[in-house]
mmCIF file of C-alpha atoms in Angstrom:
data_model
loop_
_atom_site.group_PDB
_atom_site.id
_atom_site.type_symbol
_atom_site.label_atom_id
_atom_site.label_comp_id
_atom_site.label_asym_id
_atom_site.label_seq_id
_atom_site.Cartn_x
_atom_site.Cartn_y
_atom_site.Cartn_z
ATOM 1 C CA UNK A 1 19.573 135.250 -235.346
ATOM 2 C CA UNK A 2 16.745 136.583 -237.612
ATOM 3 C CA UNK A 3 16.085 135.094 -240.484
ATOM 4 C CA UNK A 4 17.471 136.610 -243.981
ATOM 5 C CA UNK A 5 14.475 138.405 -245.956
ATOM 6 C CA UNK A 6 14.687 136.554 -248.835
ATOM 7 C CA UNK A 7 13.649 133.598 -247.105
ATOM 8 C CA UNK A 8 9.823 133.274 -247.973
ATOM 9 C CA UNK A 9 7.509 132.540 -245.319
ATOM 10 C CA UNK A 10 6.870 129.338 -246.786
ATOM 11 C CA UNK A 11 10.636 127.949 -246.797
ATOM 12 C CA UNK A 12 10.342 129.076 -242.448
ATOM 13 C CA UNK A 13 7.478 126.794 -242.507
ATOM 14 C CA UNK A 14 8.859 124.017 -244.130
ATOM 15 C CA UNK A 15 12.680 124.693 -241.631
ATOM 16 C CA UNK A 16 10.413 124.607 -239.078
ATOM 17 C CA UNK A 17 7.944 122.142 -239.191
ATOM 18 C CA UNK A 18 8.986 119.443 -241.792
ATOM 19 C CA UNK A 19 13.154 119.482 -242.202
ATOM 20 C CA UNK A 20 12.774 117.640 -238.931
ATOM 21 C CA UNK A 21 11.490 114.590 -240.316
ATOM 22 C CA UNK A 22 13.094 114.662 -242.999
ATOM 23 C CA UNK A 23 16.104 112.326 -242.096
ATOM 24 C CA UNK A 24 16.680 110.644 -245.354
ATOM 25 C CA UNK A 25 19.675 111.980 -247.256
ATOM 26 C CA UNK A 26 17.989 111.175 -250.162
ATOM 27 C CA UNK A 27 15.557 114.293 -248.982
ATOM 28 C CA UNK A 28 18.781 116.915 -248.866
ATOM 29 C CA UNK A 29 17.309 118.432 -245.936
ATOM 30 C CA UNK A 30 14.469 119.809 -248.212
ATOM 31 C CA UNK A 31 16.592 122.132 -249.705
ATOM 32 C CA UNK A 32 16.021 120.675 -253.277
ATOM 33 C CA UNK A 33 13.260 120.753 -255.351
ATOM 34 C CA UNK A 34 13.134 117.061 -255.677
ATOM 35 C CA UNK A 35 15.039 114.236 -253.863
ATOM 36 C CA UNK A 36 16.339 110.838 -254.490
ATOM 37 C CA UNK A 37 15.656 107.202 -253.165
ATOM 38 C CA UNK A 38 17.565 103.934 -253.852
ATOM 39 C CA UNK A 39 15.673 100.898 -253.585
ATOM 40 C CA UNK A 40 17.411 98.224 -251.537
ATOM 41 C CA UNK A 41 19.365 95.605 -254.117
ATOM 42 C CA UNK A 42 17.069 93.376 -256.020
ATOM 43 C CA UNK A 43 13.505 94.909 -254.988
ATOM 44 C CA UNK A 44 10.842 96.621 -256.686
ATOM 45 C CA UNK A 45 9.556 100.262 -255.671
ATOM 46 C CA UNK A 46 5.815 100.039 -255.010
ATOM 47 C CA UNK A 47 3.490 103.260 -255.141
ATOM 48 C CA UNK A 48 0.666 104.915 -253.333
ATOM 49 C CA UNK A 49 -0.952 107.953 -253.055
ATOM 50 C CA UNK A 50 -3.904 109.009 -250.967
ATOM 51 C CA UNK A 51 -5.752 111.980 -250.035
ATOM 52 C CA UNK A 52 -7.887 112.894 -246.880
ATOM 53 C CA UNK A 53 -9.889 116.271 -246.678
ATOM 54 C CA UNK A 54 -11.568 117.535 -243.914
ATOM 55 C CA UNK A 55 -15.027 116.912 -243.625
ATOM 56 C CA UNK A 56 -13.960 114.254 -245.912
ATOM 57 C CA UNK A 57 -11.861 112.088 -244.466
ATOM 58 C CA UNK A 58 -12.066 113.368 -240.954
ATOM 59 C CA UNK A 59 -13.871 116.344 -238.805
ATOM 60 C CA UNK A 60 -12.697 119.574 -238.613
ATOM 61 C CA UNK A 61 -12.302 119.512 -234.480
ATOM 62 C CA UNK A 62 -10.131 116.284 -234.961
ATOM 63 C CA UNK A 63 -6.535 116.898 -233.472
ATOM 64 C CA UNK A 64 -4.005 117.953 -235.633
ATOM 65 C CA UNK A 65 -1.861 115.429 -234.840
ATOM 66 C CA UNK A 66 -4.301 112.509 -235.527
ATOM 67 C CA UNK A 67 -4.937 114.490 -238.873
ATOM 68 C CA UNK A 68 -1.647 113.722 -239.745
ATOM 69 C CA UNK A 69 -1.093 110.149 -238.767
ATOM 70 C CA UNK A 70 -4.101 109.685 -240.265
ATOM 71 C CA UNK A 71 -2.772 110.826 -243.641
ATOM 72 C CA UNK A 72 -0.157 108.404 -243.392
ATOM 73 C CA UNK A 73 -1.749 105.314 -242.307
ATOM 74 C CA UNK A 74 -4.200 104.562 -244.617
ATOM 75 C CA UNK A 75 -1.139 104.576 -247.689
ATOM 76 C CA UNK A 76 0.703 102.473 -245.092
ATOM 77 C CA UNK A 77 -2.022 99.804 -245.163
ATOM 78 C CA UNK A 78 -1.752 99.877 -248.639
ATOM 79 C CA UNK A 79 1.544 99.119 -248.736
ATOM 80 C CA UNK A 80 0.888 96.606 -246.298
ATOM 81 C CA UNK A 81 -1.181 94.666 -248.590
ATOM 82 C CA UNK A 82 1.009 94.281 -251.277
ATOM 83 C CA UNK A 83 3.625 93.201 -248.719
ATOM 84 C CA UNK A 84 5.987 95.752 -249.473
ATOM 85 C CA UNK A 85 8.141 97.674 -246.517
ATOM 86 C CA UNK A 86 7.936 101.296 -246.540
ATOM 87 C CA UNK A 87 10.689 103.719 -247.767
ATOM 88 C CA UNK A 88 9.309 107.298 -247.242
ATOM 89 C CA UNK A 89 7.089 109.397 -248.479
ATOM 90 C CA UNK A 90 6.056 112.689 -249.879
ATOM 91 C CA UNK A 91 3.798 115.230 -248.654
ATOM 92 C CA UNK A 92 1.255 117.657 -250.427
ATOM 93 C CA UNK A 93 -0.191 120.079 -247.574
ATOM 94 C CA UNK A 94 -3.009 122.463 -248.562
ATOM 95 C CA UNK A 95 -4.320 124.921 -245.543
ATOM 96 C CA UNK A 96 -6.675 127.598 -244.891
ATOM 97 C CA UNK A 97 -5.470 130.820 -244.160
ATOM 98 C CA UNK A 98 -7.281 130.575 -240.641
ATOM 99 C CA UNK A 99 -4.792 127.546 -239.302
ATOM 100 C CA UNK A 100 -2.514 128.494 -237.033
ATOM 101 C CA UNK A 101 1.164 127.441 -236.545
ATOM 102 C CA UNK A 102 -0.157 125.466 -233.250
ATOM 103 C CA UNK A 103 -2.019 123.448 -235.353
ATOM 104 C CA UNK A 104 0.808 122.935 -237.824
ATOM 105 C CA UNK A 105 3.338 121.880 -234.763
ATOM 106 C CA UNK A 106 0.659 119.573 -233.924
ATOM 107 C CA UNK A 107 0.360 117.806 -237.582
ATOM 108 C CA UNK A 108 3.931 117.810 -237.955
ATOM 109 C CA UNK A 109 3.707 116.051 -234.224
ATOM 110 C CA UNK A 110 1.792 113.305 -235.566
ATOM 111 C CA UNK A 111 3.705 113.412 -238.190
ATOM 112 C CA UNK A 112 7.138 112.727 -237.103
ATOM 113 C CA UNK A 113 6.177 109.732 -234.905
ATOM 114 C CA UNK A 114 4.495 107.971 -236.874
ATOM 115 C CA UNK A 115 7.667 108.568 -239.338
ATOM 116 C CA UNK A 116 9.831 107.109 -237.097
ATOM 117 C CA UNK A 117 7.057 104.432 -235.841
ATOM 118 C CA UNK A 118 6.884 102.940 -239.603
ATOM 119 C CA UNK A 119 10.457 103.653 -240.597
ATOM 120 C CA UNK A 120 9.290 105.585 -243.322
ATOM 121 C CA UNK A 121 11.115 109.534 -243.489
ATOM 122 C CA UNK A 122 9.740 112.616 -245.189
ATOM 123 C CA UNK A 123 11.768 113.480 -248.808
ATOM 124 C CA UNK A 124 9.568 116.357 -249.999
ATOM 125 C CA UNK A 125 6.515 117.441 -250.930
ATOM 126 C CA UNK A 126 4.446 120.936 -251.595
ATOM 127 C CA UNK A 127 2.723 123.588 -249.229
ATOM 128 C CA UNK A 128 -0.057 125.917 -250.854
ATOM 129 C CA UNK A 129 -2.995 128.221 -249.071
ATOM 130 C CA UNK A 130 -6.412 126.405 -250.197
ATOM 131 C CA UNK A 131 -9.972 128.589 -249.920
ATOM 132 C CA UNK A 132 -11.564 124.987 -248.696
ATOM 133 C CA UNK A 133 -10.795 122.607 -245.654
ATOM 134 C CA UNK A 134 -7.447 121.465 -244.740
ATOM 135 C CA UNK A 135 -6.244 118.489 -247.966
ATOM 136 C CA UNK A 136 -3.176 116.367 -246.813
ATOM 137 C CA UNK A 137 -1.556 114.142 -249.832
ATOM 138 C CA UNK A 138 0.311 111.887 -248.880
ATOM 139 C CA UNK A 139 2.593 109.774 -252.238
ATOM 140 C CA UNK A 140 4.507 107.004 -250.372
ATOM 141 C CA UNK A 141 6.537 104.324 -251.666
ATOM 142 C CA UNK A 142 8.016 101.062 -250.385
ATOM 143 C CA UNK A 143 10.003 97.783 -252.034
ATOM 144 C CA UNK A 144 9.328 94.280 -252.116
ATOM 145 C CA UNK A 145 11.880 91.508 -253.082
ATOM 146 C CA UNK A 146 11.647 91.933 -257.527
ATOM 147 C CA UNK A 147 8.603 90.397 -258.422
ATOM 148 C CA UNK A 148 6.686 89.571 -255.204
ATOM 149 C CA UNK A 149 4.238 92.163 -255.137
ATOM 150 C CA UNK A 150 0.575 90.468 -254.078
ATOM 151 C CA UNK A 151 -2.128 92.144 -256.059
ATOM 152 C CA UNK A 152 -5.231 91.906 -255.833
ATOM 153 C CA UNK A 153 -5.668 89.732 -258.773
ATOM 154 C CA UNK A 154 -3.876 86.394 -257.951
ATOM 155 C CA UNK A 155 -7.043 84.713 -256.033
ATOM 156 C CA UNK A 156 -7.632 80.648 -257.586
ATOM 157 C CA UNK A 157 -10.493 78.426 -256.635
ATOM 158 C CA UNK A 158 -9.211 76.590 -253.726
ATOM 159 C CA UNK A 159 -7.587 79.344 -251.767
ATOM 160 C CA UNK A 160 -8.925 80.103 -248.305
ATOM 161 C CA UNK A 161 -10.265 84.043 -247.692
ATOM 162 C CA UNK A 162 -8.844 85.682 -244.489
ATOM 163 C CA UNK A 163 -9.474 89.281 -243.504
ATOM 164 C CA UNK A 164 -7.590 91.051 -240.565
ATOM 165 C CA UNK A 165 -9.307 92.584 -237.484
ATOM 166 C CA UNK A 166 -12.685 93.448 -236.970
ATOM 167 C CA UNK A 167 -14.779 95.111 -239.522
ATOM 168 C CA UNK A 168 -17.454 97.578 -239.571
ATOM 169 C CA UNK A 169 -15.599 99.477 -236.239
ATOM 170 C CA UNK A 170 -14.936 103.075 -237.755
ATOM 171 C CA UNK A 171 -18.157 103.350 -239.923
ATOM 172 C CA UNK A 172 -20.090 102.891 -236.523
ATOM 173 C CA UNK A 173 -17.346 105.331 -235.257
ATOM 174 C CA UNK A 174 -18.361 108.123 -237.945
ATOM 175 C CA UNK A 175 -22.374 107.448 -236.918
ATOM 176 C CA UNK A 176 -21.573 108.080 -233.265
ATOM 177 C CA UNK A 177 -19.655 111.443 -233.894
ATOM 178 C CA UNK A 178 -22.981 111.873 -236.155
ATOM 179 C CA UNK A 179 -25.456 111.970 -233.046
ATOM 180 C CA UNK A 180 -26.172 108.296 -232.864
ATOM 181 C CA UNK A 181 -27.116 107.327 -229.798
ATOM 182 C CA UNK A 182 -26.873 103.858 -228.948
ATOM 183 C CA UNK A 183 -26.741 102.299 -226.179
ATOM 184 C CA UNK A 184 -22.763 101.857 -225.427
ATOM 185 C CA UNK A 185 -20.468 102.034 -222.595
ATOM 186 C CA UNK A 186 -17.791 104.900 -222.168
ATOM 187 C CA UNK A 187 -15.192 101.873 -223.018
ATOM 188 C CA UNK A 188 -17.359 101.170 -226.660
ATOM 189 C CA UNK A 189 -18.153 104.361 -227.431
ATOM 190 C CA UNK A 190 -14.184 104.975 -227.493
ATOM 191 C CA UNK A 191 -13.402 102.112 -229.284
ATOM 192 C CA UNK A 192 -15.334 102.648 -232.110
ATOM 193 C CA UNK A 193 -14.806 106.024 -232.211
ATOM 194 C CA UNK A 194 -10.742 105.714 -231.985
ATOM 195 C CA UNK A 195 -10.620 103.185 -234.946
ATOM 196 C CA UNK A 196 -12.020 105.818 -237.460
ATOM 197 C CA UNK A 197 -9.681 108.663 -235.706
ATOM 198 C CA UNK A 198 -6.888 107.041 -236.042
ATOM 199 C CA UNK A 199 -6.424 103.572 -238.183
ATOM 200 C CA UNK A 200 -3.945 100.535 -237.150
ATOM 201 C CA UNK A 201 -2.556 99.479 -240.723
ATOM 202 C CA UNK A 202 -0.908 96.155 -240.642
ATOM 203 C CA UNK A 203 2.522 96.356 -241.777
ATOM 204 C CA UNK A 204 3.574 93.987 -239.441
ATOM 205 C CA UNK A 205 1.881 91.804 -241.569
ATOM 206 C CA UNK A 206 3.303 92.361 -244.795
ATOM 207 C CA UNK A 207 6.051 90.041 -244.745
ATOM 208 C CA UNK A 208 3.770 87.136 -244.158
ATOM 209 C CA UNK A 209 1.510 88.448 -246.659
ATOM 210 C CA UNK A 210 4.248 88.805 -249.406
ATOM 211 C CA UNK A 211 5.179 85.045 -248.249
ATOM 212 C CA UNK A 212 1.591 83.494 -248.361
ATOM 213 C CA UNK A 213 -0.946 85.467 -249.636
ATOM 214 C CA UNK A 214 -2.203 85.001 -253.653
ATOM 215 C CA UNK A 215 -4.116 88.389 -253.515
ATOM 216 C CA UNK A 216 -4.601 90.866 -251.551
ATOM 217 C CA UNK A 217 -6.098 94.295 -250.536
ATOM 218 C CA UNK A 218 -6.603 96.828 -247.552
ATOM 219 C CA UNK A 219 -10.124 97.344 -246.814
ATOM 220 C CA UNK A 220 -10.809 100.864 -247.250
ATOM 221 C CA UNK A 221 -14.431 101.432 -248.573
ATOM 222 C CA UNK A 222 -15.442 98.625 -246.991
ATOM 223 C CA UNK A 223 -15.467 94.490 -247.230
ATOM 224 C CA UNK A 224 -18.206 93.665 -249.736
ATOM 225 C CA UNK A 225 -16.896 96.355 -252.266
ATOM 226 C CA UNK A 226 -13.766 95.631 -251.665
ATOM 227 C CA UNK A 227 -13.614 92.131 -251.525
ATOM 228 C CA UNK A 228 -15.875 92.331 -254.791
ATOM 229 C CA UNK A 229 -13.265 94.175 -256.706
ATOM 230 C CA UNK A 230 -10.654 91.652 -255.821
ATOM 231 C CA UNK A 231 -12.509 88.882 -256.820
ATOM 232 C CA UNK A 232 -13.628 90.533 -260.132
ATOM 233 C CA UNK A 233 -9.809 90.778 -260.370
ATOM 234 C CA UNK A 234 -8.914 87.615 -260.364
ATOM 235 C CA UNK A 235 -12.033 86.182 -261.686
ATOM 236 C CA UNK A 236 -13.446 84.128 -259.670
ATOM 237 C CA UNK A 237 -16.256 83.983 -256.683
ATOM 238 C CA UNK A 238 -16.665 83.049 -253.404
ATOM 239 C CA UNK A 239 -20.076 82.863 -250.590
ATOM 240 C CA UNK A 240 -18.889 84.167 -246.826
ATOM 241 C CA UNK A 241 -21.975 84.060 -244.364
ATOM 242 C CA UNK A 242 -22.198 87.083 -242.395
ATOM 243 C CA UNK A 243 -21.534 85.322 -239.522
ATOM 244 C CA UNK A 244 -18.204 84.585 -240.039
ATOM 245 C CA UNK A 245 -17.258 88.538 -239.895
ATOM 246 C CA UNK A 246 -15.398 89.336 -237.209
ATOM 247 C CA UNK A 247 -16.873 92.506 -235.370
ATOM 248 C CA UNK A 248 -15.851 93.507 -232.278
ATOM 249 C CA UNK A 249 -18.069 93.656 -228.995
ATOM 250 C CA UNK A 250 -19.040 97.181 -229.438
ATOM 251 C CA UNK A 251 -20.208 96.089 -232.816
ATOM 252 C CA UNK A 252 -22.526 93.502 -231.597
ATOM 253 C CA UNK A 253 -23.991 95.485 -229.052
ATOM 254 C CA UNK A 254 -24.734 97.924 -231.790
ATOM 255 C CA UNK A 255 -26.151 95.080 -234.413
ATOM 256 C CA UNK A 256 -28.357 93.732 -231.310
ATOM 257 C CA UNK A 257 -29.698 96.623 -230.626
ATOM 258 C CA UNK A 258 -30.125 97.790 -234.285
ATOM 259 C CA UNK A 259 -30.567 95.411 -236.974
ATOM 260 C CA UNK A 260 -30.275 97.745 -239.659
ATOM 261 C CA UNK A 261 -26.823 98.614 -239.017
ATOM 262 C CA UNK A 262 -25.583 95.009 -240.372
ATOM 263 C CA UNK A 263 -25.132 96.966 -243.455
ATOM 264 C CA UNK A 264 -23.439 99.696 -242.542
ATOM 265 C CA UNK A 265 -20.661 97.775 -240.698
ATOM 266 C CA UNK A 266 -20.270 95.215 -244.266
ATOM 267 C CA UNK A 267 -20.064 98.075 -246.428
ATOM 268 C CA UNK A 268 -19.399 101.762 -244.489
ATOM 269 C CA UNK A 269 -15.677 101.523 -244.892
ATOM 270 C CA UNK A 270 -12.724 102.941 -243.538
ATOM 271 C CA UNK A 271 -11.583 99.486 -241.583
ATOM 272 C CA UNK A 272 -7.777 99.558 -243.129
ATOM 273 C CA UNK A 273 -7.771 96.036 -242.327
ATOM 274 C CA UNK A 274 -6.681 93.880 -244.780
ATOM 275 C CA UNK A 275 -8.461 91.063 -247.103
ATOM 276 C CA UNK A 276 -6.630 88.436 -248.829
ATOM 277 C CA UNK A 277 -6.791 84.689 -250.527
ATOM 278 C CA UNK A 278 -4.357 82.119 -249.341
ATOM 279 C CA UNK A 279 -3.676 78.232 -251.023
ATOM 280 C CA UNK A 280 -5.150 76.358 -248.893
ATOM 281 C CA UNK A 281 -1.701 74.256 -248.051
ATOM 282 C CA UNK A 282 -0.700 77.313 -246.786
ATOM 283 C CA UNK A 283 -3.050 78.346 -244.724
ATOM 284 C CA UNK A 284 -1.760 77.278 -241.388
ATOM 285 C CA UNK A 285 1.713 78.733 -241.965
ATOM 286 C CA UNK A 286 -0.371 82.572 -242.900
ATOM 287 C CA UNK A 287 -2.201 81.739 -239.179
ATOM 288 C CA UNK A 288 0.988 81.372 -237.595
ATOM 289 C CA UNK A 289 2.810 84.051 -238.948
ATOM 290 C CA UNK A 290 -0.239 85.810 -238.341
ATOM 291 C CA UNK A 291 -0.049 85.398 -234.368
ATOM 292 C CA UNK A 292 3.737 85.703 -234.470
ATOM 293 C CA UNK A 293 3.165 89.080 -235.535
ATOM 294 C CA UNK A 294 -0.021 89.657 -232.965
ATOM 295 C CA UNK A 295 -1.975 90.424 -235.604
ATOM 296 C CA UNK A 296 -5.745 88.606 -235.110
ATOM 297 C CA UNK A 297 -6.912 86.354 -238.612
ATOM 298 C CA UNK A 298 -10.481 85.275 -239.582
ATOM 299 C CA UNK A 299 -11.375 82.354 -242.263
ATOM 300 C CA UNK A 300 -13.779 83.719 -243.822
ATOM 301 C CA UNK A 301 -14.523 81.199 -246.746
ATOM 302 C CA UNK A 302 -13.123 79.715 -249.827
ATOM 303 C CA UNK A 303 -13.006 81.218 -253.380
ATOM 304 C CA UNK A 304 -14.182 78.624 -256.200
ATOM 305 C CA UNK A 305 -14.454 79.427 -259.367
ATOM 306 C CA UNK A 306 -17.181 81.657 -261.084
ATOM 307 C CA UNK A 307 -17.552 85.513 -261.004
ATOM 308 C CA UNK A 308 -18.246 87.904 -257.825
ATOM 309 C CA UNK A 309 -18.363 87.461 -254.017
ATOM 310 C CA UNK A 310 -22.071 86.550 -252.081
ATOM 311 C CA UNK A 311 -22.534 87.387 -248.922
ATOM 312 C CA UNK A 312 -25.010 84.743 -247.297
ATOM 313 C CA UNK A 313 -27.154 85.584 -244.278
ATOM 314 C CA UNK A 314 -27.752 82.207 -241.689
ATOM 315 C CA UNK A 315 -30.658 80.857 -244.022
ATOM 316 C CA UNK A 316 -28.273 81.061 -246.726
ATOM 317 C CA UNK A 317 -30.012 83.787 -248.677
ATOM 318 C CA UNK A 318 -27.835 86.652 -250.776
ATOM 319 C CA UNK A 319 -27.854 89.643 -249.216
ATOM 320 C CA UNK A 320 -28.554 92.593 -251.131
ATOM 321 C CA UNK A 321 -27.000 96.357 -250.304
ATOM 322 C CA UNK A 322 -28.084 99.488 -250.972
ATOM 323 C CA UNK A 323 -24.839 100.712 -251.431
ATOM 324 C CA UNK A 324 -21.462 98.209 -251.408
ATOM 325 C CA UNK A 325 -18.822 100.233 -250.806
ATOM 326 C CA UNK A 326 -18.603 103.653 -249.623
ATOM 327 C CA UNK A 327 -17.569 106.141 -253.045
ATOM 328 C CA UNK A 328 -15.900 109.332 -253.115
ATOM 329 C CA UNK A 329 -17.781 110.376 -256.431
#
C-alpha cells in the first residue's frame, strides 16, 4: 500500500528505521512528540548526554553500524559509573544529504542490537539534514536505588584506586588508522584498532560499583585527566607509578618499541573503562564482584589526603604531560 502524501519523508524515515526499536510504551510508537518513562519504585533517574561527529569521534569510512553502537556506548559507560541500570534513551540524528538509506539501515542495525544488548529501548528523538559530517546525540537515562548514585566526588584518604581494563588501547588505535606503522601483528593491529571502533562499557559492573565504590568515573579523555578531575572532586591526592597501568600486549609492544608513546596511551583517551576509589575494607568484596562479573580490576594505588593525582615513573619522579587529557575545545 503506498504511503498517504501527507506523510513527510521524514516521518517514512523514522517508520522505517527507528519505530523498530522503539519498544517502550512509554515511546508511543514515535507517534508523539515526546514520550514518557517511569522510574522503577524508589530509584533515582540519572542523566547523560553525549555527542560523536564524524571526523570527530570516528572516521568517515567507519561502518554505519559501529557508528551507531558507538553513539550509545560511550553514555552507557557513563551510566555505568555511577552504577545506575539503563532505561532508554533518546536520539538526535543529523545527516548529510549524500547518506544513503543503506547507510541508515545499517546505523539503525547497530542500533537496535545494542538496544536490546543493554536493555535500554529508543523513546524519541529528532532527525535534521546537517551541511557538515554525520552528528549522532545520544540523551540516555537510567535509575539507581534513591540516593546511591557514585560520583565522582566521594574519594577519602584510605580508599584503594582501581581502574577497569587496559588503558591507552584506542588512542594507539586512532594512531594506527593515522599511518603509524609499528611493528604489530595482524592479531594487535586489530585489537587496538577494534577498541576505538567500537568501546566495551562496563555495565556489568555497575551494580558492584553502586555497592562498593566511593567515587567513580568512565575514562573517556583519558586516565591522568580524568582521574585528576575526580580527585580535584573530592579533594584529595593520590601517586600511581606507571607501572601499575594495565596495558594490554599490543600496548607494550608499542611502548617497547616507542618510548614516546607512554604518553599518549596515559592521556589519548577514549578507553571507556572505568576509574574509581574503594574503602579499603572493601576492597576484596569490589575484586570479587569484579570477576563474578568477568570484568578484569587493577590496584592502582591509594588516595591520601592532599590535592591532585601524580603519576610516578620507576625512579619515582612526577611525570609531566604535554597535554593530560584529550579536549574537545
Amino acid at each position: 500500500m503506498a504511503a498517504p502524501d501527507d506523510i513527510s519523508a521524514e516521518d517514512r524515515l523514522i517508520a522505517r528505521f527507528f519505530r523498530p526499536i522503539a519498544t517502550d510504551p512509554g515511546a508511543l510508537g514515535l507517534s508523539d512528540d515526546a514520550a514518557f518513562i517511569k522510574p522503577p519504585p524508589g530509584c533515582d533517574l540519572v542523566l547523560k548526554t553525549d555527542a560523536i561527529v564524524g571526523g570527530v569521534h570516528f572516521f568517515p569510512e567507519d561502518a554505519a553500524q559501529a557508528v551507531a553502537s558507538k553513539a550509545l556506548r560511550v553514555n552507557l559507560s557513563d551510566l555505568a559509573a555511577k552504577g545506575a541500570r539503563p532505561l532508554g534513551f533518546l536520539l538526535s540524528l543529523a545527516i548529510p544529504k549524500d547518506i544513503k538509506e543503506d547507510w541508515l539501515g545499517g546505523f539503525a542495525e547497530g542500533l537496535r542490537g545494542d538496544a536490546v544488548l543493554f536493555g535500554c529501548p529508543l523513546f524519541g528523538g529528532d532527525t535534521d539534514r546537517t551541511p557538515g559530517p554525520v552528528t549522532a546525540s545520544i540523551a540516555m537515562f537510567g535509575s539507581v536505588p534513591e540516593g546511591t548514585m557514585v560520583r565522582r566526588a566521594g574519594a577519602k584518604a584510605g580508599d584503594r584506586v582501581f581502574v577497569t581494563g587496559t588503558i591507552g588501547d584506542a588512542a594507539l588505535g586512532v594512531a594506527l588508522r593515522g599511518g603509524k606503522t609499528w611493528k604489530l601483528t595482524d592479531a594487535q593491529r586489530q585489537h587496538l584498532m577494534s577498541r576505538y571502533l567500537l568501546p566495551q562499557p562496563r555495565n556489568v559492573l555497575a551494580e558492584a560499583i553502586r555497592n562498593y565504590a566511593s567515587a567513580a568515573m568512565d575514562i573517556s579523555d583519558g586516565l591522568v585527566g580524568d582521574f585528576r578531575k575526580l580527585c580535584r572532586a573530592s579533594g584529595v591526592a593520590a601517586d600511581i607509578n606507571v607501572a601499575s597501568v594495565p596495558v594490554s600486549d599490543a600496548a607494550k609492544t608499542v611502548i617497547a618499541s616507542d618510548a614516546a608513546t607512554l604518553e599518549l596511551v596515559l592521556t589519548g583517551g577514549d578507553d571507556y573503562e572505568i576509574i574509581c576509589t574503594v574503602p579499603k575494607k572493601k576492597a576484596g568484596s569490589f575484586r570479587a564482584a569484579a570477576k563474578a562479573a568477568g570484568v578484569p580490576v587493577t590496584e592502582l594505588g591509594e588516595v591520601k589526603a592532599g590535592e591532585g593525582a601524580r603519576f610516578i615513573d620507576a625512579a619515582g619522579k612526577p611525570l609531566a604531560f604535554k597535554r593530560a587529557s584529550f579536549s574537545h575545545l
